[in-house]
mmCIF file with all atom_site columns, C-alpha atoms in Angstrom:
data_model
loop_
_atom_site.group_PDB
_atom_site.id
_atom_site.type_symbol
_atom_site.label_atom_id
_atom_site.label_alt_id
_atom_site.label_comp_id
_atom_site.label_asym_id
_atom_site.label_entity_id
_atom_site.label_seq_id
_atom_site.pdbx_PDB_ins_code
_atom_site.Cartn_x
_atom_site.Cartn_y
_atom_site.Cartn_z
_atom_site.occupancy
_atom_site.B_iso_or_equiv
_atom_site.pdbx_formal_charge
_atom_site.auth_seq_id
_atom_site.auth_comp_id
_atom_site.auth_asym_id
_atom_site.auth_atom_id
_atom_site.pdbx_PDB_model_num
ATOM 1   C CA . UNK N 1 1   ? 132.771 -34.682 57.010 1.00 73.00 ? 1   UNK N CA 1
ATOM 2   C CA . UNK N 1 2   ? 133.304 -31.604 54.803 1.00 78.00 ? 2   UNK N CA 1
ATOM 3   C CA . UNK N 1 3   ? 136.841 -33.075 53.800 1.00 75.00 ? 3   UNK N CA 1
ATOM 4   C CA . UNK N 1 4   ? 137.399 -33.148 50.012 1.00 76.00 ? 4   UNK N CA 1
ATOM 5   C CA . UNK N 1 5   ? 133.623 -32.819 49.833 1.00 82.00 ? 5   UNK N CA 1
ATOM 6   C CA . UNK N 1 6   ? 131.022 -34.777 51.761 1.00 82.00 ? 6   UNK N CA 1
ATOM 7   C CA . UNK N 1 7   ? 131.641 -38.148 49.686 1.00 85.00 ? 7   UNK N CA 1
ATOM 8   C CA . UNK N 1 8   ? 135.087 -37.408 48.978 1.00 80.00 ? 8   UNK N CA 1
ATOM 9   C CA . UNK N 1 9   ? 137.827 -39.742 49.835 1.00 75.00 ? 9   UNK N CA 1
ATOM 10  C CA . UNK N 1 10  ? 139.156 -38.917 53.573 1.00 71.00 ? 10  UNK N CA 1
ATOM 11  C CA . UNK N 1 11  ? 142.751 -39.225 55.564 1.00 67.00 ? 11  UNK N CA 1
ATOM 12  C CA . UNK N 1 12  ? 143.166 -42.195 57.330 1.00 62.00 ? 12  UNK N CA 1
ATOM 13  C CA . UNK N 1 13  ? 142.838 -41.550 61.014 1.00 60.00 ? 13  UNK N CA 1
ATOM 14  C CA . UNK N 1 14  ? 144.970 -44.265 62.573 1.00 58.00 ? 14  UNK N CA 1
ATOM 15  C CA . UNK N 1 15  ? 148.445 -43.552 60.729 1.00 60.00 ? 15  UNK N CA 1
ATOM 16  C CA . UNK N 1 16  ? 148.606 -46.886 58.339 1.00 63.00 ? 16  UNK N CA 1
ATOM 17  C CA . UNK N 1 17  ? 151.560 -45.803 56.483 1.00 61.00 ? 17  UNK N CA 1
ATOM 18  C CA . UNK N 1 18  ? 153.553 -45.970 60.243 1.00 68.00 ? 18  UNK N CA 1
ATOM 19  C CA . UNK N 1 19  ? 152.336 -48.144 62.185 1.00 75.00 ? 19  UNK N CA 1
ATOM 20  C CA . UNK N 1 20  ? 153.281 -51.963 60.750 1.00 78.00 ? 20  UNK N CA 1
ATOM 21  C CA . UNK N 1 21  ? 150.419 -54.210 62.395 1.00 82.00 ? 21  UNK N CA 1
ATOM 22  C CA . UNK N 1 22  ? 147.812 -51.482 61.151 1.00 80.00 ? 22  UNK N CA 1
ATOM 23  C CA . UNK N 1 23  ? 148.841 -51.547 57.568 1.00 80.00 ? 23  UNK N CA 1
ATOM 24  C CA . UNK N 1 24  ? 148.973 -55.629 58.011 1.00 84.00 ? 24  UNK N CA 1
ATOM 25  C CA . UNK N 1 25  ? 145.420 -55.691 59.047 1.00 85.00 ? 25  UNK N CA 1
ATOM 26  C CA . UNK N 1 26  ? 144.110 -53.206 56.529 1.00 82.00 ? 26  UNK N CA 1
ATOM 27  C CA . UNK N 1 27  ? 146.331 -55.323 53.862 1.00 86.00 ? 27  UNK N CA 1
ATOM 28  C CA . UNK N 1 28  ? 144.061 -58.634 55.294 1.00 88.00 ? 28  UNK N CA 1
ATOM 29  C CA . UNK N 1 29  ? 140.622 -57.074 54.650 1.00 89.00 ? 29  UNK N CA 1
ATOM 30  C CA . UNK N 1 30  ? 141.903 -55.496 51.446 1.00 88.00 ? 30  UNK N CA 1
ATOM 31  C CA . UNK N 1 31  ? 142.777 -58.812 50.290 1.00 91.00 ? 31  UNK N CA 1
ATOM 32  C CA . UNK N 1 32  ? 139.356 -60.692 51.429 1.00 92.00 ? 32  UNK N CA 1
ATOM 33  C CA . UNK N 1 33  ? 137.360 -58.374 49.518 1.00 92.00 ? 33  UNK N CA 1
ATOM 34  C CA . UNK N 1 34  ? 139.404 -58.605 46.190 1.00 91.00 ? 34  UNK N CA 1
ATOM 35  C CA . UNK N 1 35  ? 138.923 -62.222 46.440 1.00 93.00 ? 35  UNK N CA 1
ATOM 36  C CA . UNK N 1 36  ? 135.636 -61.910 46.699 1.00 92.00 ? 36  UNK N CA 1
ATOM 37  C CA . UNK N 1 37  ? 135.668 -59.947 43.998 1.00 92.00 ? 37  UNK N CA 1
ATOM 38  C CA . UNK N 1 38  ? 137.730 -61.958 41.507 1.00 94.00 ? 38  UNK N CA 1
ATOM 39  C CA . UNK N 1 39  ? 136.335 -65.827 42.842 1.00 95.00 ? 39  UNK N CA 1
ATOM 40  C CA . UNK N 1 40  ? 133.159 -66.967 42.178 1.00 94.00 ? 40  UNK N CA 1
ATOM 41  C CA . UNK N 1 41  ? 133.875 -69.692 45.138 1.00 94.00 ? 41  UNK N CA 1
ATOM 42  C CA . UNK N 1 42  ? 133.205 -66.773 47.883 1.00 93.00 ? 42  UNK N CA 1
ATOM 43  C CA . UNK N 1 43  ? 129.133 -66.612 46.487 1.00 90.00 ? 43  UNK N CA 1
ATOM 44  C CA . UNK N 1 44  ? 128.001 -69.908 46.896 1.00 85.00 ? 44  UNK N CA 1
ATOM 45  C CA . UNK N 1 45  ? 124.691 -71.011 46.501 1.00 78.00 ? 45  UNK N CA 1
ATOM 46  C CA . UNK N 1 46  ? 122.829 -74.119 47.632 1.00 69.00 ? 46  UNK N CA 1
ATOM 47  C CA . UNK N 1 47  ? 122.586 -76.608 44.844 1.00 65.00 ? 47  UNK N CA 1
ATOM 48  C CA . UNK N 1 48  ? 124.000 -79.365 43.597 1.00 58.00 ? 48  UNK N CA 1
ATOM 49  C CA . UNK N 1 49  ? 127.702 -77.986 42.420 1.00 66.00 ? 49  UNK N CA 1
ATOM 50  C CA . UNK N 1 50  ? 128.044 -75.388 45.382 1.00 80.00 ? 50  UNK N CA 1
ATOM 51  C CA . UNK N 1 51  ? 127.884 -75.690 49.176 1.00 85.00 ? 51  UNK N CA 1
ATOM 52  C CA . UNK N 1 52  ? 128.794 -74.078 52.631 1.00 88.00 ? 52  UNK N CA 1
ATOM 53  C CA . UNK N 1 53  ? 129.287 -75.158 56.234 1.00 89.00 ? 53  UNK N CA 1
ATOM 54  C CA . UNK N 1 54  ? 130.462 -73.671 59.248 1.00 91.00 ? 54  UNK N CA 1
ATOM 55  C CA . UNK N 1 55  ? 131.775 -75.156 63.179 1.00 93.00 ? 55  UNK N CA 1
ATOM 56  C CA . UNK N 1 56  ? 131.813 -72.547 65.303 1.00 93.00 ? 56  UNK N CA 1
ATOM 57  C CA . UNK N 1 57  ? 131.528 -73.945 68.934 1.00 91.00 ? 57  UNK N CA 1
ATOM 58  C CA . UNK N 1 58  ? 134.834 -73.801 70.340 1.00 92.00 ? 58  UNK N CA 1
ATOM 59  C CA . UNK N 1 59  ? 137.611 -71.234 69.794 1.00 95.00 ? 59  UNK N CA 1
ATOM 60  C CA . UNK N 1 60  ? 138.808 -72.671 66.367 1.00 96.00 ? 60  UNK N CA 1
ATOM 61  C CA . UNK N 1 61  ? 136.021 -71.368 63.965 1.00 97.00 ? 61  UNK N CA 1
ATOM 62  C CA . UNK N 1 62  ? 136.105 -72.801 60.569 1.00 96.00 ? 62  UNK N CA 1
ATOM 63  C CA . UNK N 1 63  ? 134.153 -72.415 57.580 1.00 94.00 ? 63  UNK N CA 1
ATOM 64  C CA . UNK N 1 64  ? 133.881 -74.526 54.494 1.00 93.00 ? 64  UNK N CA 1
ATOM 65  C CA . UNK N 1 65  ? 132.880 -73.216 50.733 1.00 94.00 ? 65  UNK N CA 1
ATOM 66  C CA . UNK N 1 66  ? 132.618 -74.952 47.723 1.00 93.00 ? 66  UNK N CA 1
ATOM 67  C CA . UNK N 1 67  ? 131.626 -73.775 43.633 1.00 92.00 ? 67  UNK N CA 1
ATOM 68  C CA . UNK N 1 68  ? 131.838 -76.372 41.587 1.00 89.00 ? 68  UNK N CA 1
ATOM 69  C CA . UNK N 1 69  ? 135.332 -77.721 41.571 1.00 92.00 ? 69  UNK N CA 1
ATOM 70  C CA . UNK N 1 70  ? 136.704 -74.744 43.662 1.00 95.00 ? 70  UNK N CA 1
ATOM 71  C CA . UNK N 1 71  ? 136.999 -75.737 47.895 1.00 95.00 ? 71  UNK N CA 1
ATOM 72  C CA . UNK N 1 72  ? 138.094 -73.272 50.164 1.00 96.00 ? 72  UNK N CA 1
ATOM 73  C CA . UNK N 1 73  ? 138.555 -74.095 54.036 1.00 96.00 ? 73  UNK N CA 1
ATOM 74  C CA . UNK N 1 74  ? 139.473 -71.144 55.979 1.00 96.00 ? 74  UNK N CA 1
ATOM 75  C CA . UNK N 1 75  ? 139.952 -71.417 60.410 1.00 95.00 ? 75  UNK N CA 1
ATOM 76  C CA . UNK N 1 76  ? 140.240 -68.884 62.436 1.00 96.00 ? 76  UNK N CA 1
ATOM 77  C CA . UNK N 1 77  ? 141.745 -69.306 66.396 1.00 96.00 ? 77  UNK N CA 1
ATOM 78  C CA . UNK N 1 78  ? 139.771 -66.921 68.242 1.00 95.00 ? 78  UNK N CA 1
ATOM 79  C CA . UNK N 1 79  ? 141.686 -67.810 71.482 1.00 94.00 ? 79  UNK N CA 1
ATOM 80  C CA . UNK N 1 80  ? 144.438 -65.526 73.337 1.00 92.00 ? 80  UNK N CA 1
ATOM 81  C CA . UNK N 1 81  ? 146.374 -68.720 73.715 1.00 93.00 ? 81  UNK N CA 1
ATOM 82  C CA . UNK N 1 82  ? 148.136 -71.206 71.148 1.00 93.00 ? 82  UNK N CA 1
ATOM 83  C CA . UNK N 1 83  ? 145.428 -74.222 70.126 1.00 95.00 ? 83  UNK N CA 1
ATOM 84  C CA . UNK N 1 84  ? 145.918 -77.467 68.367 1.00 95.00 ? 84  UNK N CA 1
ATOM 85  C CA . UNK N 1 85  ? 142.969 -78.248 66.071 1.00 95.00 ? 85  UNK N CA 1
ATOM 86  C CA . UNK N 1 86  ? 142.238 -80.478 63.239 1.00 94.00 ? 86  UNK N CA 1
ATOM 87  C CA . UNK N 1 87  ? 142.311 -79.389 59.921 1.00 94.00 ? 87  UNK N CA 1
ATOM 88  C CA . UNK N 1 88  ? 138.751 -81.083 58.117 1.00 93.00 ? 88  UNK N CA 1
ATOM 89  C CA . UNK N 1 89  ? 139.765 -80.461 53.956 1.00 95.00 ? 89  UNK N CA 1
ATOM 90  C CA . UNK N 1 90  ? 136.739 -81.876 51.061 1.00 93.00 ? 90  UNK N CA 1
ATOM 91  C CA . UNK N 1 91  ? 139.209 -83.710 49.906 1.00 94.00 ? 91  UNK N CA 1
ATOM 92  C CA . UNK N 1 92  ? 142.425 -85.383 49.280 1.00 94.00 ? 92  UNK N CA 1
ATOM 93  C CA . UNK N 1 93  ? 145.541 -83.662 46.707 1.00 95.00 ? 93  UNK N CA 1
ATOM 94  C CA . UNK N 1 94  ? 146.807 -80.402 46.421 1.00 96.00 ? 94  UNK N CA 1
ATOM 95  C CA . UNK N 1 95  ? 146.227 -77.380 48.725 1.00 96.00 ? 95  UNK N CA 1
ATOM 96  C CA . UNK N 1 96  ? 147.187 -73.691 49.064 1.00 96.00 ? 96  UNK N CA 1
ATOM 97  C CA . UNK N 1 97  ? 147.342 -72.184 52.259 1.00 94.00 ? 97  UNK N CA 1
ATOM 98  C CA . UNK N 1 98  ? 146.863 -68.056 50.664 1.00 92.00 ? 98  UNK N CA 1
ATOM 99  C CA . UNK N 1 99  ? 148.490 -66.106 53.620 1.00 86.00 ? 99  UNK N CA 1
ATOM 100 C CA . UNK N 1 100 ? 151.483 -68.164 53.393 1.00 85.00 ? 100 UNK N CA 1
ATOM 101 C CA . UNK N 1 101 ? 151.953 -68.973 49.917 1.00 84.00 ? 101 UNK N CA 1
ATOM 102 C CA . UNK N 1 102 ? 152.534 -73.333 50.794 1.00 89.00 ? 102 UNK N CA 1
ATOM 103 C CA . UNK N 1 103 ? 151.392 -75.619 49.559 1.00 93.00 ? 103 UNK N CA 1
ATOM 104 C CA . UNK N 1 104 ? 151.328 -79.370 50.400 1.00 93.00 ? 104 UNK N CA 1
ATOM 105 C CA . UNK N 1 105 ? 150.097 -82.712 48.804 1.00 95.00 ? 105 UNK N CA 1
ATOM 106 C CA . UNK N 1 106 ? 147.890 -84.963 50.922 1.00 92.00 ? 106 UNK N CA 1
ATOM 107 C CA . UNK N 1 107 ? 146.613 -88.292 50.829 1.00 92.00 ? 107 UNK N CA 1
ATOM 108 C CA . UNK N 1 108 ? 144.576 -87.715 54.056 1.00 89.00 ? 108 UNK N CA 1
ATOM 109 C CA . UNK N 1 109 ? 142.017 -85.037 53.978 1.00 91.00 ? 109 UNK N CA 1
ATOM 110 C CA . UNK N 1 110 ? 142.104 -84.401 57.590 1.00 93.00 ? 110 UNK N CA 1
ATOM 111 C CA . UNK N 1 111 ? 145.270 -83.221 59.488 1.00 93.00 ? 111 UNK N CA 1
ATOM 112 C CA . UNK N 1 112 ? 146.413 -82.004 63.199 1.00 94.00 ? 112 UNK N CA 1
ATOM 113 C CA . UNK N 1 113 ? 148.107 -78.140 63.070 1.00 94.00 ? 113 UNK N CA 1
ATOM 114 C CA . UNK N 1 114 ? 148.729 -76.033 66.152 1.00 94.00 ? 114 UNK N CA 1
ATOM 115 C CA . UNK N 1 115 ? 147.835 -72.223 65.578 1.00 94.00 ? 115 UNK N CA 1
ATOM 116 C CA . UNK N 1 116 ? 149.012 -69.016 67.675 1.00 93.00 ? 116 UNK N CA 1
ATOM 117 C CA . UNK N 1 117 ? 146.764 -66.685 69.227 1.00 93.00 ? 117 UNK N CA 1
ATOM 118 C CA . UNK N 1 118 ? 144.739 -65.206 66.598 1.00 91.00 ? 118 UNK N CA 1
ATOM 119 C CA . UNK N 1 119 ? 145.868 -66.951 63.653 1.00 93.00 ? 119 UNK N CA 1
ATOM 120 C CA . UNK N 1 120 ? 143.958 -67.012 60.490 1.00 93.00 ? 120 UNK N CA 1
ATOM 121 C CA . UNK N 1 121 ? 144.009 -69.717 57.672 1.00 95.00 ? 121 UNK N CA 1
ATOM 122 C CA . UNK N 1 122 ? 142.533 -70.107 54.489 1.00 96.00 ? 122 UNK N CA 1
ATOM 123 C CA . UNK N 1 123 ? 143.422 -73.031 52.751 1.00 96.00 ? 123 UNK N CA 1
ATOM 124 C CA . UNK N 1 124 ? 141.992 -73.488 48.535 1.00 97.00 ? 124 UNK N CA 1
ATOM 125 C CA . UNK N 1 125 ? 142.378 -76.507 46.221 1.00 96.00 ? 125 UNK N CA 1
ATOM 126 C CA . UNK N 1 126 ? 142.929 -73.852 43.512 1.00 95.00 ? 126 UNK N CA 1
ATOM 127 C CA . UNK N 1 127 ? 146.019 -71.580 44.003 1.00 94.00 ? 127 UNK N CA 1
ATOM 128 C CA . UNK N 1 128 ? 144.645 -67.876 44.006 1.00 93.00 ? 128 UNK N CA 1
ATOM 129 C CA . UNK N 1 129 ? 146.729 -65.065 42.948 1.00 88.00 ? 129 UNK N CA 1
ATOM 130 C CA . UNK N 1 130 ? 147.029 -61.857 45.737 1.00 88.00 ? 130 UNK N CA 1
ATOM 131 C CA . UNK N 1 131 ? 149.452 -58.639 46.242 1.00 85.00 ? 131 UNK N CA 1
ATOM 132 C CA . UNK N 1 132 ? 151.663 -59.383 48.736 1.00 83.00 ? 132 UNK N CA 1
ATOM 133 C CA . UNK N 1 133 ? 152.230 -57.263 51.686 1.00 82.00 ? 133 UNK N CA 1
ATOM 134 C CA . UNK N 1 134 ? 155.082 -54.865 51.587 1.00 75.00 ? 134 UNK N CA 1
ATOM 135 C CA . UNK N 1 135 ? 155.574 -52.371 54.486 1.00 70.00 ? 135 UNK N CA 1
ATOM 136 C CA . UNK N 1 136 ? 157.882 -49.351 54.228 1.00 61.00 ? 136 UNK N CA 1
ATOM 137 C CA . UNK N 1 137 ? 159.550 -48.534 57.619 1.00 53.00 ? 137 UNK N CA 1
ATOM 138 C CA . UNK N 1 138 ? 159.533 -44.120 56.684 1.00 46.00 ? 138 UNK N CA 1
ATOM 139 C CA . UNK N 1 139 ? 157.223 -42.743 54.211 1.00 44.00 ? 139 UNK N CA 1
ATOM 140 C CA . UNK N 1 140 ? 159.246 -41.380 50.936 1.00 44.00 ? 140 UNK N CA 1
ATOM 141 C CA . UNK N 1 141 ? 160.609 -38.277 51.360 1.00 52.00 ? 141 UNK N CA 1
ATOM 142 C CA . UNK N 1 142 ? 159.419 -36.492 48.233 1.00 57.00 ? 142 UNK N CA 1
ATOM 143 C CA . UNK N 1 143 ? 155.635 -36.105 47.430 1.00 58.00 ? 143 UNK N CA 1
ATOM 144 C CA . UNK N 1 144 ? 154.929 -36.229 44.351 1.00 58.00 ? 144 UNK N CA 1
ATOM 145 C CA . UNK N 1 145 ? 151.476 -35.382 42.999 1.00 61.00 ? 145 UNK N CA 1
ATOM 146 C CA . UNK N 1 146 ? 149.717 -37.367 40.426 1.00 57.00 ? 146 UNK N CA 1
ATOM 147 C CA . UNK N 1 147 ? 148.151 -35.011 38.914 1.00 55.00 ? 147 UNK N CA 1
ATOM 148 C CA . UNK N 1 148 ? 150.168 -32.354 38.405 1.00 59.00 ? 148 UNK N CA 1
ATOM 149 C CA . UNK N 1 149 ? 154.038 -31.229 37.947 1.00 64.00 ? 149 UNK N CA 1
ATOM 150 C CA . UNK N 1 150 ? 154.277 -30.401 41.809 1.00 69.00 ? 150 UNK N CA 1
ATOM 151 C CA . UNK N 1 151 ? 156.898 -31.835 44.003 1.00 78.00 ? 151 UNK N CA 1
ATOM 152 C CA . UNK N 1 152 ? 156.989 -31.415 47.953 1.00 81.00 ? 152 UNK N CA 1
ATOM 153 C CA . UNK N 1 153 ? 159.943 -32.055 50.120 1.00 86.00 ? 153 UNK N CA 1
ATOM 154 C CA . UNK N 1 154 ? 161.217 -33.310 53.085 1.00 87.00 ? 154 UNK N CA 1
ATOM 155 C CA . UNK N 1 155 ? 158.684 -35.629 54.493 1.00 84.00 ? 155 UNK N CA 1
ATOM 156 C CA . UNK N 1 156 ? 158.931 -35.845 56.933 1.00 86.00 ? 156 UNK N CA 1
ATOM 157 C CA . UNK N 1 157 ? 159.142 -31.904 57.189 1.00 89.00 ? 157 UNK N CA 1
ATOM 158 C CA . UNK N 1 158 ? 159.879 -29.852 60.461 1.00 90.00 ? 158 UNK N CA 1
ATOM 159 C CA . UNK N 1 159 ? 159.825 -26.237 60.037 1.00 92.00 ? 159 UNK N CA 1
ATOM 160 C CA . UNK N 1 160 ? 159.713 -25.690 56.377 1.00 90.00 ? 160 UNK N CA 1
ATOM 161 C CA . UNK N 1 161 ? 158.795 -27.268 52.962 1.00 89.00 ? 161 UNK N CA 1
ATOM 162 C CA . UNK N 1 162 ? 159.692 -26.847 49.372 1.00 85.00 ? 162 UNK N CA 1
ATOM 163 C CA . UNK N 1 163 ? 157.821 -26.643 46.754 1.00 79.00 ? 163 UNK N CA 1
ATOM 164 C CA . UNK N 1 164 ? 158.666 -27.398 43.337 1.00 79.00 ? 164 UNK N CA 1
ATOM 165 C CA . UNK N 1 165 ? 156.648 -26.855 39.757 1.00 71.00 ? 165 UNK N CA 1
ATOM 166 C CA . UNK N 1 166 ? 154.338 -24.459 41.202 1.00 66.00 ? 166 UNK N CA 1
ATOM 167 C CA . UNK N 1 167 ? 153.083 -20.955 39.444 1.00 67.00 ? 167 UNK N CA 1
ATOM 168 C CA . UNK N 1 168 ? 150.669 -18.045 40.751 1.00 60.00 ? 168 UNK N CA 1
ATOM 169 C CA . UNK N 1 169 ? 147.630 -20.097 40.614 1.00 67.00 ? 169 UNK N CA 1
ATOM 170 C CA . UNK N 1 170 ? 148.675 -22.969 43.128 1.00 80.00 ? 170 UNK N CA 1
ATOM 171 C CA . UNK N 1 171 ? 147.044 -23.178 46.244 1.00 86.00 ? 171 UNK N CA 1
ATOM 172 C CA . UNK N 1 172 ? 148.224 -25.305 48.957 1.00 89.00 ? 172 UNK N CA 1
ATOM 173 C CA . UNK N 1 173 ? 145.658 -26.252 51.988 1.00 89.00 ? 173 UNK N CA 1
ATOM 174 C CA . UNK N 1 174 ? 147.049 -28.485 55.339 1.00 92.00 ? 174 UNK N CA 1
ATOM 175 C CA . UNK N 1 175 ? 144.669 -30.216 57.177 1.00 88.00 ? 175 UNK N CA 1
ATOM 176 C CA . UNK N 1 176 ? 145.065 -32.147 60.116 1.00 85.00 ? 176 UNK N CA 1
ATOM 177 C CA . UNK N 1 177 ? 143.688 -35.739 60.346 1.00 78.00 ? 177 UNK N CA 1
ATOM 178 C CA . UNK N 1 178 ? 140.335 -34.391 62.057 1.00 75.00 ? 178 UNK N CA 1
ATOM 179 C CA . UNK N 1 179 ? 139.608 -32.402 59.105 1.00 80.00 ? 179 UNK N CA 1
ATOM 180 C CA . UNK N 1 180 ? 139.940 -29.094 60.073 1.00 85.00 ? 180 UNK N CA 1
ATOM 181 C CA . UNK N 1 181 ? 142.035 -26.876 57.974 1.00 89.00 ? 181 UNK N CA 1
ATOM 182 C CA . UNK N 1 182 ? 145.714 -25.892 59.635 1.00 92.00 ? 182 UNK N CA 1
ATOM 183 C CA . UNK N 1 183 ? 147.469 -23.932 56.735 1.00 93.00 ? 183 UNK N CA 1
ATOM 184 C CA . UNK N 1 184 ? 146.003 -21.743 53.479 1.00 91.00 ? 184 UNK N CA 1
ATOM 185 C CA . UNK N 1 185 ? 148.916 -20.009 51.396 1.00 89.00 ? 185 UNK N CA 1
ATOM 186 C CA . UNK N 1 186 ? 149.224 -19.264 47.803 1.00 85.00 ? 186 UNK N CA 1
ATOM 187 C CA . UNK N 1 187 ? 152.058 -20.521 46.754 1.00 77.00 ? 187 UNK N CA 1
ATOM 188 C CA . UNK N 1 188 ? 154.415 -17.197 45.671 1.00 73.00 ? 188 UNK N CA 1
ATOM 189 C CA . UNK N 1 189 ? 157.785 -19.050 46.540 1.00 76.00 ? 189 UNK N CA 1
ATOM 190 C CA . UNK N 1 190 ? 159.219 -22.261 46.701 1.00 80.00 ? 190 UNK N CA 1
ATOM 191 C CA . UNK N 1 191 ? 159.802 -21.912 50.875 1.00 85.00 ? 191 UNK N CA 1
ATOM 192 C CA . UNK N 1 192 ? 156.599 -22.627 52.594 1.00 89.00 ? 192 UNK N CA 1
ATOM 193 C CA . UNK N 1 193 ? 157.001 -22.013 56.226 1.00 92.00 ? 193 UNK N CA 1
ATOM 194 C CA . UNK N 1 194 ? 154.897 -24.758 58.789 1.00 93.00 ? 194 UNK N CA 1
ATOM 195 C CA . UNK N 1 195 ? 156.409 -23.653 62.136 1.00 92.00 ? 195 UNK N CA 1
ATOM 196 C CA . UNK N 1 196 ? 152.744 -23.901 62.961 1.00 92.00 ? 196 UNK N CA 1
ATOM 197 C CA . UNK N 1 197 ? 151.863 -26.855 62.676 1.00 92.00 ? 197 UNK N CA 1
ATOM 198 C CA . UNK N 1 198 ? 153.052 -29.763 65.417 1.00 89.00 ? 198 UNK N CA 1
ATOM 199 C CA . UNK N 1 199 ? 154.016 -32.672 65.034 1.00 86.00 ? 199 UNK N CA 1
ATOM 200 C CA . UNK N 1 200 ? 151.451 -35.365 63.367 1.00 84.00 ? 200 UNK N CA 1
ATOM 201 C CA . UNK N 1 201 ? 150.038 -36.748 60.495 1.00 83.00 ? 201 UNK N CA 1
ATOM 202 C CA . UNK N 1 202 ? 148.613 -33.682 58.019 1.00 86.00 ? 202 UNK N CA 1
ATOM 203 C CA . UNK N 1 203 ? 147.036 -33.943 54.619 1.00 85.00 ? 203 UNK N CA 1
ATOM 204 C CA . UNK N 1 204 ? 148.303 -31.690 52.193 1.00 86.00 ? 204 UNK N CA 1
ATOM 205 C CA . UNK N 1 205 ? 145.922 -30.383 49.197 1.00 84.00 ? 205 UNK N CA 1
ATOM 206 C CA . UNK N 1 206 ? 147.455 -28.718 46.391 1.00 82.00 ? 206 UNK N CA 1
ATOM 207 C CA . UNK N 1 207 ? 145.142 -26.730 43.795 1.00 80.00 ? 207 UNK N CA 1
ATOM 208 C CA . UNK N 1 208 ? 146.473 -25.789 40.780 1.00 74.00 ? 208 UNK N CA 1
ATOM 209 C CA . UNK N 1 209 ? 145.685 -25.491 37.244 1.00 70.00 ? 209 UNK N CA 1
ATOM 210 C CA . UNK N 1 210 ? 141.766 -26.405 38.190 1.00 68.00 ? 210 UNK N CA 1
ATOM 211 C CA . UNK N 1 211 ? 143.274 -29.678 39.232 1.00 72.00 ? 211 UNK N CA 1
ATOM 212 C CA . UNK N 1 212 ? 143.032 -30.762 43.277 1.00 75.00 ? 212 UNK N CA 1
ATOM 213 C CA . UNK N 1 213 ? 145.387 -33.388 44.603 1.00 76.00 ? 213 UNK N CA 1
ATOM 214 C CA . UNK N 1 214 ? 145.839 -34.634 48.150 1.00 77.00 ? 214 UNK N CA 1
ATOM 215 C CA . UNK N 1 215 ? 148.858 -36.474 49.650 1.00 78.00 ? 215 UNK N CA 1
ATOM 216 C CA . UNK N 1 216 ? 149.781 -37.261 53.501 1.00 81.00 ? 216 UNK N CA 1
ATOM 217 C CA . UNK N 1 217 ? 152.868 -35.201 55.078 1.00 86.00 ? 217 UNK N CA 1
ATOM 218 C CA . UNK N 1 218 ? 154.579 -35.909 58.607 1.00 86.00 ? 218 UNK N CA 1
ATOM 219 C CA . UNK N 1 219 ? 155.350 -32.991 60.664 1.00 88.00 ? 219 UNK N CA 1
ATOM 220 C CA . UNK N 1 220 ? 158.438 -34.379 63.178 1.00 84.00 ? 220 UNK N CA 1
ATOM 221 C CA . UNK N 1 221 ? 159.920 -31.730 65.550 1.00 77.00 ? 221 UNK N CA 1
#
């Protein structure tokens, strides 16, 4: 809890930069809560221009929203199986299914799909702008601080790392993702030996200049 201070920003535990499905899901809730941030559609209100309504008996949940002009229908399959459902949209016209960029022209508001196990769909009458996800299968091999002229290579590292742009008053801390602190050296030399440390996920903290950075390092032996 200690870690970069008490309210300081801490390593992710469950190795998102690796594992694919893990960086998919936090991509999904990163993108939910910038929409909520950037839509007015996602606080609705009751009264006359906005509106809500859910169905969730069954395994299909689905959820409707509406702000003024903006509609958003999102359905979720809860089930561990593939389910047809109906699709229930405000209205007739244009729609945007966000996930997977479509979108499709209807004259009928209501419309069968089939969904896989787990599925999630939000369709909008308004197209709505969001990052697309982009996974990179190995991490970059260089870190390279923001804040500073420091440059750390290989990652991922096995016995030994080099250091680059550092003077007499860099400090360089390795933690492991618990927290606790696996490596102290002042940085004399470029070689920086980590036969110590096994193989993992480490955060390395670099001090120097009065300025702290922190960037993630695999150890692969």
């Amino acid at each position: 809890i200690d870690f970069n201070g008490r309210t300081g920003e801490k390593p992710i535990r469950w190795e998102y930069l690796k594992d694919k499905d893990r960086a998919h899901l936090r991509w999904v809730y990163s993108t939910f809560m910038n929409l909520r941030n950037t839509y007015p559609v996602f606080h609705t209100t009751l009264n006359a221009d906005d509106g809500f309504g859910a169905e969730l008996n069954g395994v299909v949940k689905k959820t409707w929203l509406q702000k003024g002009d903006h509609k958003i229908h999102a359905l979720s399959n809860t089930n561990v199986d593939q389910t047809n459902t109906t699709v229930f949209l405000q209205e007739a016209g244009t729609w945007y299914e966000l996930f997977s960029g479509d979108s499709f022209t209807t004259t009928n508001s209501s419309f069968a799909i089939r969904m896989a196990p787990g599925e999630y769909r939000l369709y909008s009458n308004k197209k709505m702008e969001i990052t697309p996800f982009a996974f990179e299968e190995e991490l970059n091999n260089r870190i390279e601080l923001a804040n500073s002229n420091l440059v750390i290579f290989p990652n991922p590292a096995t016995t030994q790392l080099t250091v680059k742009g550092a003077d007499i008053t860099s400090i360089i801390r390795i933690y492991d993702l618990s927290g606790r602190l696996r490596l102290q050296e002042s940085l004399s030399s470029e070689a920086l030996n980590i036969e110590m440390l096994q193989s993992g996920m480490y955060v390395v903290e670099v001090q120097s200049n009065g300025i702290r950075d922190t960037q993630r390092l695999v150890v692969s032996k």
